[in-house]
Structure formats: C-alpha cells, structure tokens
Amino acid sequence: MIKIDGKELAKTIKAEIAVEVAAQKAAGGKTPHLAAVLVGADPASQVYVRNKVIACEKVGFTSTLIEKEASTTEEELLAIVAELNRDEDIDGFIVQLPLPKHINEEAVTLAIKPSKDVDGFHPINFGRMALGLPCYLPATPFGIMQMLERYNIETSGKHCVILGRSNIVGTPMSVLLSRKAKVGNCTVTLTHSRTQNIKEETKRADIIIAAIGIPNFVTADMVKEGVVVIDVGINRVDDASRKRGYRLVGDVDYEQVAPKSSYITPVPGGVGPMTITSLLMNTLKSSRREVYG
Ligand code: NAD
C-alpha cells in the first residue's frame, strides 16, 4: 500500500511554481497576480482566504485581498467583480464561497470573466473542460488529477467509481476521468444519494473517488484488493481525547481500507492540501495567457 502524501506533493509543486515564477520575472515577464474577495467574517472562510494569500506570497505572486462586510449588497459585490475583470494587472481572482444569504452566488460566478476564473467555477470553463479544450480546472479535481499523474497511477481502461455528484468535485471528476487524455480513459460510474446497492458498484471499482461528506462511509467489505482510493471527504467526528474536542476523518474508513488498497489518500494530508496548489497553477497559466490567449 502506498500512501499518497498530498502535503508533500503540494510542497513539491509549490516549489516548482516558485522556480517558474522567478524565471518568468527574470525574463521580464509578468508577476502573477491573484486577488481574493471575502464577504463577511465566516471564520473558516477567513482562514481559507488568508491561506491562499500567504501561498501566493510564498511562490512570488502578487496578491490582493479585498475584505467586505457581511452587509455588502449583491450590486456592490458585482461592481467589485466588474472592476477586477477590468484591472489588467489582475490575472485571476476568486470570490470566496459561501456568500451571505442575500447574495446570489450564481449571479456572482457568472459575472466573473472566464479568463480570470481561476477557481474554474464558470460554466464556460466547465464546458471547455467537458470538451477537452484549454480551461481552468476546478481546484479539487485539478489536485486529484495531479495526484494520479504524479504517482503514475494507471487510469486508462480502469473502472472508476465516484461517490457524490457535486458540481465542485464528483461531477467534474466524472468528466475528467472519462476524457481521452493522459490521465483519463476510465470507464466511470457516478454514484449519488439515489444509487441503489452502492456496495455492488464500489466492489467492482479499480479506482474509488469518495466525495459525499459521510464519515467512514466506505468500509473494507465495499472494496476489492488493490483498489486506488482518493478520499475527498472532510468530516468532523467527536473526539474527547483531542484538545479541540473533534478530529477530521474522510469518507473512507482509512484503517480498514488502507490494507486492501494499492494507493490511498489520508485525511487530513491528502486531497485537501492540493487545492491551493491548483489555484496557483491556474493563476500562473493565466499570467502567461496560456488558456484564453
Ligand atoms: P456535497 O456535500 O455538495 O454533496 C454530497 C454528495 O454526496 C451529493 O452529490 C449526494 O448525492 C452524495 N451523497 C450523499 N449521501 C450519499 C450516499 N449515502 N451515498 C452516495 N452518495 C451520497 O459534496 P461536496 O461539496 O463534493 O463535498 C463532499 C465532501 O468533500 C465533504 O466532506 C466536503 O467537506 C469535502 N470536500 C473536500 C475538499 C477538499 O479539498 N479536500 C473540497 C471539496 C469538498
């Protein structure tokens, strides 16, 4: 069994990005510039956004953090988005979700210029992804694709069972892995809350991608020997032995499933750390006008 170390891989990729940014700057090229917009004071969102900004600085990007009060109106936020769309120095920007309830997230996502949508949430980027055209991949699927590629995990001709059909993980993964590409050519089964006999599906899987948000859902009796397991879930379970009173677990029962796996991602330290890396890679691409010219 090989543990896929997302933390280490993310570190390696960030170091590679830093080298590329330094070379780009030395050659008189553009310094990549990422902006992040945070509306409201949700503590988790504050941590995510600040981590993104710190990551930018560490690899030599310029970063801009725009923090607005929770009372910001949709109109005001759309005006900020329009300004970021116009600003030629900004290569890409993200609007941290979730937004306060009075703001329509879809309207905001649609307002972001696809060529600056480094989160890869705009339907234009999703459509380009589905057609195999240059695009910004959404962060978590991009991170998973990197893991599969860098660990040289064979996907061609394999049966991949995905658990969960969210727009940010399950559905894009089903598209990416069924595409004709270096990492791809899988036969994909996309399962969800209405799937019957999920165990029958997972038992046939060469690769399982679990993204449902149910702690330890995938157990040893649900997988075959040699399976590759990518666990996207991040769930809190009570743990009195921890100072904070809980610990994080994935959607896969790691202790049980790891011994049967050929490769498996831990939680924490698996898929999670890769998401910021994806954002940096998309912003670097944008600074080089690689996707939209
Ligand atoms: P979601 O929470 O939006 O939706 C859950 C999905 O699971 C739905 O498609 C639903 O149909 C499916 N589902 C629910 N119960 C099921 C069941 N019993 N059997 C089969 N399918 C079932 O999904 P999400 O936003 O992709 O998040 C899923 C998990 O991944 C969460 O734990 C989330 O915290 C985590 N997550 C982690 C990262 C990361 O960077 N590691 C990124 C995004 C999400």
Short mmCIF file of C-alpha atoms and ligand atoms in Angstrom, two decimals:
data_model
loop_
_atom_site.label_atom_id
_atom_site.label_comp_id
_atom_site.label_asym_id
_atom_site.label_seq_id
_atom_site.Cartn_x
_atom_site.Cartn_y
_atom_site.Cartn_z
CA MET A 1 0.00 0.00 0.00
CA ILE A 2 1.29 3.43 -0.93
CA LYS A 3 0.01 6.44 0.97
CA ILE A 4 -0.48 9.39 -1.37
CA ASP A 5 1.08 12.26 0.55
CA GLY A 6 -0.83 15.36 -0.54
CA LYS A 7 1.02 17.61 1.85
CA GLU A 8 4.41 16.65 0.44
CA LEU A 9 3.20 16.75 -3.17
CA ALA A 10 1.71 20.21 -2.65
CA LYS A 11 5.05 21.37 -1.23
CA THR A 12 6.89 19.99 -4.27
CA ILE A 13 4.51 21.65 -6.73
CA LYS A 14 4.68 24.99 -4.89
CA ALA A 15 8.50 24.84 -5.05
CA GLU A 16 8.27 24.19 -8.80
CA ILE A 17 5.88 27.12 -9.23
CA ALA A 18 8.25 29.41 -7.28
CA VAL A 19 11.10 28.47 -9.63
CA GLU A 20 8.92 29.14 -12.68
CA VAL A 21 7.74 32.49 -11.32
CA ALA A 22 11.32 33.57 -10.59
CA ALA A 23 12.35 32.63 -14.14
CA GLN A 24 9.35 34.42 -15.60
CA LYS A 25 10.18 37.59 -13.65
CA ALA A 26 13.90 37.37 -14.50
CA ALA A 27 12.97 37.18 -18.18
CA GLY A 28 10.99 40.40 -17.82
CA GLY A 29 7.66 38.59 -17.79
CA LYS A 30 4.64 39.33 -15.69
CA THR A 31 4.43 38.73 -11.96
CA PRO A 32 1.31 36.61 -11.50
CA HIS A 33 -1.33 38.48 -9.53
CA LEU A 34 -4.21 36.79 -7.72
CA ALA A 35 -6.99 38.68 -5.97
CA ALA A 36 -9.37 37.20 -3.42
CA VAL A 37 -12.67 38.69 -2.30
CA LEU A 38 -14.06 37.79 1.09
CA VAL A 39 -17.52 38.95 2.10
CA GLY A 40 -18.44 38.60 5.76
CA ALA A 41 -16.49 37.23 8.71
CA ASP A 42 -17.06 33.48 8.50
CA PRO A 43 -14.03 32.15 10.45
CA ALA A 44 -13.46 29.14 8.15
CA SER A 45 -13.60 31.34 5.05
CA GLN A 46 -11.20 33.82 6.64
CA VAL A 47 -8.70 31.02 7.24
CA TYR A 48 -9.09 29.65 3.68
CA VAL A 49 -8.66 33.06 2.06
CA ARG A 50 -5.68 34.03 4.18
CA ASN A 51 -4.00 30.70 3.42
CA LYS A 52 -4.48 31.39 -0.28
CA VAL A 53 -2.94 34.85 0.04
CA ILE A 54 0.03 33.52 2.06
CA ALA A 55 0.55 30.75 -0.54
CA CYS A 56 0.68 33.40 -3.29
CA GLU A 57 3.31 35.39 -1.47
CA LYS A 58 5.44 32.30 -0.83
CA VAL A 59 5.67 31.46 -4.54
CA GLY A 60 6.40 35.04 -5.58
CA PHE A 61 2.96 36.13 -6.79
CA THR A 62 1.41 39.47 -6.03
CA SER A 63 -1.82 39.09 -4.07
CA THR A 64 -4.67 41.40 -3.24
CA LEU A 65 -7.18 40.67 -0.51
CA ILE A 66 -10.47 42.53 -0.62
CA GLU A 67 -12.46 42.13 2.59
CA LYS A 68 -16.04 43.40 2.75
CA GLU A 69 -18.66 43.43 5.46
CA ALA A 70 -21.42 40.83 5.53
CA SER A 71 -23.91 43.63 4.77
CA THR A 72 -22.35 44.21 1.31
CA THR A 73 -25.10 44.15 -1.30
CA GLU A 74 -25.10 41.97 -4.40
CA GLU A 75 -24.84 45.12 -6.50
CA GLU A 76 -21.75 46.26 -4.60
CA LEU A 77 -20.13 42.85 -4.97
CA LEU A 78 -20.91 42.76 -8.70
CA ALA A 79 -19.25 46.18 -9.01
CA ILE A 80 -16.09 44.79 -7.35
CA VAL A 81 -16.17 41.82 -9.73
CA ALA A 82 -16.53 44.17 -12.72
CA GLU A 83 -13.54 46.20 -11.53
CA LEU A 84 -11.42 43.05 -11.11
CA ASN A 85 -12.50 41.91 -14.59
CA ARG A 86 -11.25 45.26 -15.95
CA ASP A 87 -7.99 45.52 -13.99
CA GLU A 88 -5.29 44.37 -16.39
CA ASP A 89 -2.77 43.61 -13.68
CA ILE A 90 -5.05 41.01 -12.05
CA ASP A 91 -4.53 37.64 -13.74
CA GLY A 92 -7.16 35.82 -11.78
CA PHE A 93 -9.46 36.23 -8.81
CA ILE A 94 -11.72 34.25 -6.58
CA VAL A 95 -14.80 35.18 -4.63
CA GLN A 96 -14.77 33.00 -1.54
CA LEU A 97 -17.92 30.92 -1.08
CA PRO A 98 -20.27 30.66 0.69
CA LEU A 99 -21.58 34.20 0.32
CA PRO A 100 -24.10 35.77 2.71
CA LYS A 101 -27.62 34.52 2.00
CA HIS A 102 -28.85 37.76 0.41
CA ILE A 103 -26.30 37.45 -2.41
CA ASN A 104 -26.99 35.15 -5.35
CA GLU A 105 -23.84 33.04 -5.74
CA GLU A 106 -24.74 32.01 -9.26
CA ALA A 107 -25.05 35.63 -10.39
CA VAL A 108 -21.61 36.37 -8.95
CA THR A 109 -19.99 33.28 -10.50
CA LEU A 110 -21.49 34.17 -13.89
CA ALA A 111 -20.18 37.74 -13.63
CA ILE A 112 -16.55 36.63 -13.35
CA LYS A 113 -14.74 36.86 -16.67
CA PRO A 114 -13.95 33.25 -17.68
CA SER A 115 -10.33 34.18 -18.48
CA LYS A 116 -9.88 35.26 -14.83
CA ASP A 117 -11.96 32.49 -13.27
CA VAL A 118 -9.04 30.63 -11.69
CA ASP A 119 -11.44 28.72 -9.42
CA GLY A 120 -12.81 27.11 -12.58
CA PHE A 121 -16.46 27.54 -11.50
CA HIS A 122 -17.76 29.50 -14.50
CA PRO A 123 -19.93 27.45 -16.91
CA ILE A 124 -17.63 28.46 -19.78
CA ASN A 125 -14.70 26.81 -18.03
CA PHE A 126 -16.84 23.80 -17.14
CA GLY A 127 -17.96 23.50 -20.78
CA ARG A 128 -14.42 23.80 -22.06
CA MET A 129 -13.36 21.12 -19.60
CA ALA A 130 -16.10 18.81 -20.85
CA LEU A 131 -14.99 19.36 -24.44
CA GLY A 132 -11.30 18.85 -23.63
CA LEU A 133 -10.42 22.45 -24.53
CA PRO A 134 -7.89 24.57 -22.62
CA CYS A 135 -9.55 25.77 -19.40
CA TYR A 136 -9.10 26.35 -15.71
CA LEU A 137 -9.93 23.15 -13.89
CA PRO A 138 -11.75 23.46 -10.57
CA ALA A 139 -9.31 23.25 -7.68
CA THR A 140 -10.14 19.94 -6.04
CA PRO A 141 -10.47 17.89 -9.27
CA PHE A 142 -7.28 19.52 -10.58
CA GLY A 143 -5.48 18.48 -7.38
CA ILE A 144 -6.74 14.90 -7.73
CA MET A 145 -5.62 14.76 -11.37
CA GLN A 146 -2.17 15.93 -10.27
CA MET A 147 -2.01 13.21 -7.65
CA LEU A 148 -2.93 10.49 -10.14
CA GLU A 149 -0.41 11.80 -12.64
CA ARG A 150 2.49 12.34 -10.28
CA TYR A 151 2.09 8.96 -8.60
CA ASN A 152 1.94 7.35 -12.08
CA ILE A 153 -1.37 5.68 -11.32
CA GLU A 154 -2.72 3.93 -14.40
CA THR A 155 -6.21 5.15 -15.22
CA SER A 156 -6.61 4.02 -18.83
CA GLY A 157 -9.20 1.26 -19.17
CA LYS A 158 -9.83 1.24 -15.42
CA HIS A 159 -13.24 1.27 -13.81
CA CYS A 160 -13.62 4.35 -11.64
CA VAL A 161 -16.50 4.67 -9.21
CA ILE A 162 -17.18 8.17 -7.94
CA LEU A 163 -19.28 8.75 -4.83
CA GLY A 164 -21.08 12.09 -4.88
CA ARG A 165 -22.17 14.28 -7.79
CA SER A 166 -21.46 17.81 -6.56
CA ASN A 167 -20.61 20.50 -9.09
CA ILE A 168 -17.24 21.09 -7.45
CA VAL A 169 -15.98 17.51 -7.07
CA GLY A 170 -17.98 14.46 -8.20
CA THR A 171 -19.40 15.71 -11.50
CA PRO A 172 -16.19 17.33 -12.80
CA MET A 173 -14.19 14.23 -11.78
CA SER A 174 -16.57 12.05 -13.79
CA VAL A 175 -15.98 14.26 -16.84
CA LEU A 176 -12.20 14.43 -16.43
CA LEU A 177 -11.63 10.74 -15.90
CA SER A 178 -13.77 9.67 -18.83
CA ARG A 179 -11.98 12.06 -21.19
CA LYS A 180 -9.44 10.83 -23.73
CA ALA A 181 -6.31 12.13 -22.02
CA LYS A 182 -3.09 11.08 -20.32
CA VAL A 183 -4.94 10.85 -17.01
CA GLY A 184 -8.36 9.67 -18.16
CA ASN A 185 -9.77 6.92 -20.40
CA CYS A 186 -11.58 5.43 -17.42
CA THR A 187 -14.97 3.80 -17.52
CA VAL A 188 -16.77 5.93 -14.97
CA THR A 189 -19.70 5.16 -12.70
CA LEU A 190 -21.06 8.24 -10.93
CA THR A 191 -22.99 7.30 -7.81
CA HIS A 192 -25.07 9.53 -5.54
CA SER A 193 -27.69 9.53 -2.81
CA ARG A 194 -30.27 7.76 -5.02
CA THR A 195 -27.91 4.99 -6.15
CA GLN A 196 -29.11 1.56 -5.11
CA ASN A 197 -26.64 -1.08 -3.88
CA ILE A 198 -23.66 1.23 -3.84
CA LYS A 199 -21.53 -1.61 -2.48
CA GLU A 200 -22.03 -3.58 -5.71
CA GLU A 201 -20.59 -0.64 -7.58
CA THR A 202 -17.64 0.06 -5.28
CA LYS A 203 -16.66 -3.62 -5.17
CA ARG A 204 -16.09 -3.55 -8.93
CA ALA A 205 -14.00 -0.38 -8.78
CA ASP A 206 -10.32 -0.16 -9.67
CA ILE A 207 -10.39 3.46 -8.52
CA ILE A 208 -12.75 4.98 -5.95
CA ILE A 209 -13.20 8.72 -5.51
CA ALA A 210 -15.26 9.42 -2.40
CA ALA A 211 -16.83 12.89 -2.08
CA ILE A 212 -20.06 12.61 -0.11
CA GLY A 213 -19.34 14.05 3.32
CA ILE A 214 -20.25 10.99 5.41
CA PRO A 215 -17.55 9.93 7.89
CA ASN A 216 -16.01 6.48 7.27
CA PHE A 217 -18.74 5.56 4.74
CA VAL A 218 -16.50 3.30 2.63
CA THR A 219 -15.59 0.18 4.60
CA ALA A 220 -13.29 -2.77 3.83
CA ASP A 221 -16.15 -5.03 2.66
CA MET A 222 -17.01 -2.46 -0.04
CA VAL A 223 -13.68 -2.57 -1.89
CA LYS A 224 -11.62 -5.11 -3.77
CA GLU A 225 -7.93 -5.88 -3.20
CA GLY A 226 -5.59 -3.42 -4.92
CA VAL A 227 -8.10 -0.59 -5.23
CA VAL A 228 -6.87 3.01 -5.60
CA VAL A 229 -8.71 5.25 -3.13
CA ILE A 230 -8.97 9.02 -3.31
CA ASP A 231 -10.78 10.30 -0.23
CA VAL A 232 -12.09 13.84 -0.66
CA GLY A 233 -14.34 13.94 2.40
CA ILE A 234 -13.53 16.21 5.32
CA ASN A 235 -15.73 15.38 8.30
CA ARG A 236 -15.55 16.28 11.96
CA VAL A 237 -16.14 13.50 14.45
CA ASP A 238 -16.23 13.95 18.20
CA ASP A 239 -13.01 13.03 19.93
CA ALA A 240 -12.71 13.80 23.62
CA SER A 241 -9.01 12.93 23.55
CA ARG A 242 -8.31 15.95 21.35
CA LYS A 243 -7.95 19.41 22.80
CA ARG A 244 -10.47 20.85 20.33
CA GLY A 245 -12.93 18.01 21.01
CA TYR A 246 -13.01 16.59 17.49
CA ARG A 247 -10.82 15.15 14.75
CA LEU A 248 -11.07 15.14 10.99
CA VAL A 249 -11.85 11.96 9.10
CA GLY A 250 -12.60 11.23 5.47
CA ASP A 251 -15.46 9.44 3.74
CA VAL A 252 -13.34 6.27 3.79
CA ASP A 253 -12.55 4.17 6.85
CA TYR A 254 -8.79 4.53 6.41
CA GLU A 255 -7.73 1.93 8.99
CA GLN A 256 -9.90 -0.75 7.41
CA VAL A 257 -9.49 0.13 3.73
CA ALA A 258 -5.77 1.03 3.58
CA PRO A 259 -4.53 -2.58 3.91
CA LYS A 260 -6.61 -3.60 0.86
CA SER A 261 -5.53 -0.61 -1.25
CA SER A 262 -2.67 -0.18 -3.68
CA TYR A 263 -2.80 3.61 -3.19
CA ILE A 264 -4.81 5.68 -0.75
CA THR A 265 -5.02 9.32 0.33
CA PRO A 266 -5.17 10.06 4.08
CA VAL A 267 -7.43 12.66 5.71
CA PRO A 268 -6.05 15.11 6.67
CA GLY A 269 -2.96 15.47 4.50
CA GLY A 270 -4.37 14.05 1.26
CA VAL A 271 -6.55 15.89 -1.22
CA GLY A 272 -7.00 18.99 0.99
CA PRO A 273 -3.51 20.48 0.66
CA MET A 274 -3.65 20.15 -3.14
CA THR A 275 -6.47 22.64 -3.68
CA ILE A 276 -4.40 25.79 -3.11
CA THR A 277 -1.75 24.41 -5.44
CA SER A 278 -4.37 24.18 -8.19
CA LEU A 279 -5.31 27.81 -7.71
CA LEU A 280 -1.66 28.84 -8.01
CA MET A 281 -1.21 26.74 -11.15
CA ASN A 282 -4.28 28.30 -12.76
CA THR A 283 -3.09 31.81 -11.89
CA LEU A 284 0.37 31.11 -13.29
CA LYS A 285 -1.25 29.87 -16.53
CA SER A 286 -3.37 32.99 -16.67
CA SER A 287 -0.35 35.28 -16.23
CA ARG A 288 1.08 33.59 -19.33
CA ARG A 289 -2.23 33.88 -21.16
CA GLU A 290 -1.98 30.13 -21.78
CA VAL A 291 -5.68 29.35 -21.68
CA TYR A 292 -7.50 32.25 -23.33
CA GLY A 293 -4.59 33.84 -25.25
P1 NAD B 1 -21.89 17.93 -1.38
O1 NAD B 1 -21.81 17.98 0.11
O2 NAD B 1 -22.32 19.12 -2.15
O3 NAD B 1 -22.84 16.74 -1.84
C1 NAD B 1 -22.75 15.44 -1.36
C2 NAD B 1 -22.93 14.46 -2.50
O4 NAD B 1 -22.91 13.16 -1.94
C3 NAD B 1 -24.25 14.62 -3.25
O5 NAD B 1 -23.99 14.56 -4.63
C4 NAD B 1 -25.08 13.41 -2.80
O6 NAD B 1 -25.90 12.89 -3.84
C5 NAD B 1 -24.00 12.41 -2.41
N1 NAD B 1 -24.44 11.51 -1.35
C6 NAD B 1 -24.98 11.85 -0.15
N2 NAD B 1 -25.27 10.74 0.56
C7 NAD B 1 -24.87 9.69 -0.19
C8 NAD B 1 -24.91 8.30 -0.01
N3 NAD B 1 -25.40 7.74 1.11
N4 NAD B 1 -24.44 7.52 -0.99
C9 NAD B 1 -23.95 8.06 -2.14
N5 NAD B 1 -23.89 9.38 -2.37
C10 NAD B 1 -24.35 10.19 -1.41
O7 NAD B 1 -20.45 17.41 -1.92
P2 NAD B 1 -19.04 18.11 -1.94
O8 NAD B 1 -19.16 19.58 -1.82
O9 NAD B 1 -18.34 17.49 -3.09
O10 NAD B 1 -18.38 17.61 -0.57
C11 NAD B 1 -18.23 16.25 -0.25
C12 NAD B 1 -17.20 16.09 0.84
O11 NAD B 1 -15.93 16.51 0.34
C13 NAD B 1 -17.44 16.94 2.08
O12 NAD B 1 -16.97 16.21 3.20
C14 NAD B 1 -16.57 18.15 1.86
O13 NAD B 1 -16.17 18.76 3.08
C15 NAD B 1 -15.40 17.53 1.16
N6 NAD B 1 -14.63 18.43 0.29
C16 NAD B 1 -13.29 18.41 0.43
C17 NAD B 1 -12.49 19.19 -0.40
C18 NAD B 1 -11.01 19.11 -0.24
O14 NAD B 1 -10.30 19.99 -0.64
N7 NAD B 1 -10.48 18.02 0.30
C19 NAD B 1 -13.06 20.01 -1.36
C20 NAD B 1 -14.46 19.99 -1.51
C21 NAD B 1 -15.23 19.19 -0.68
#
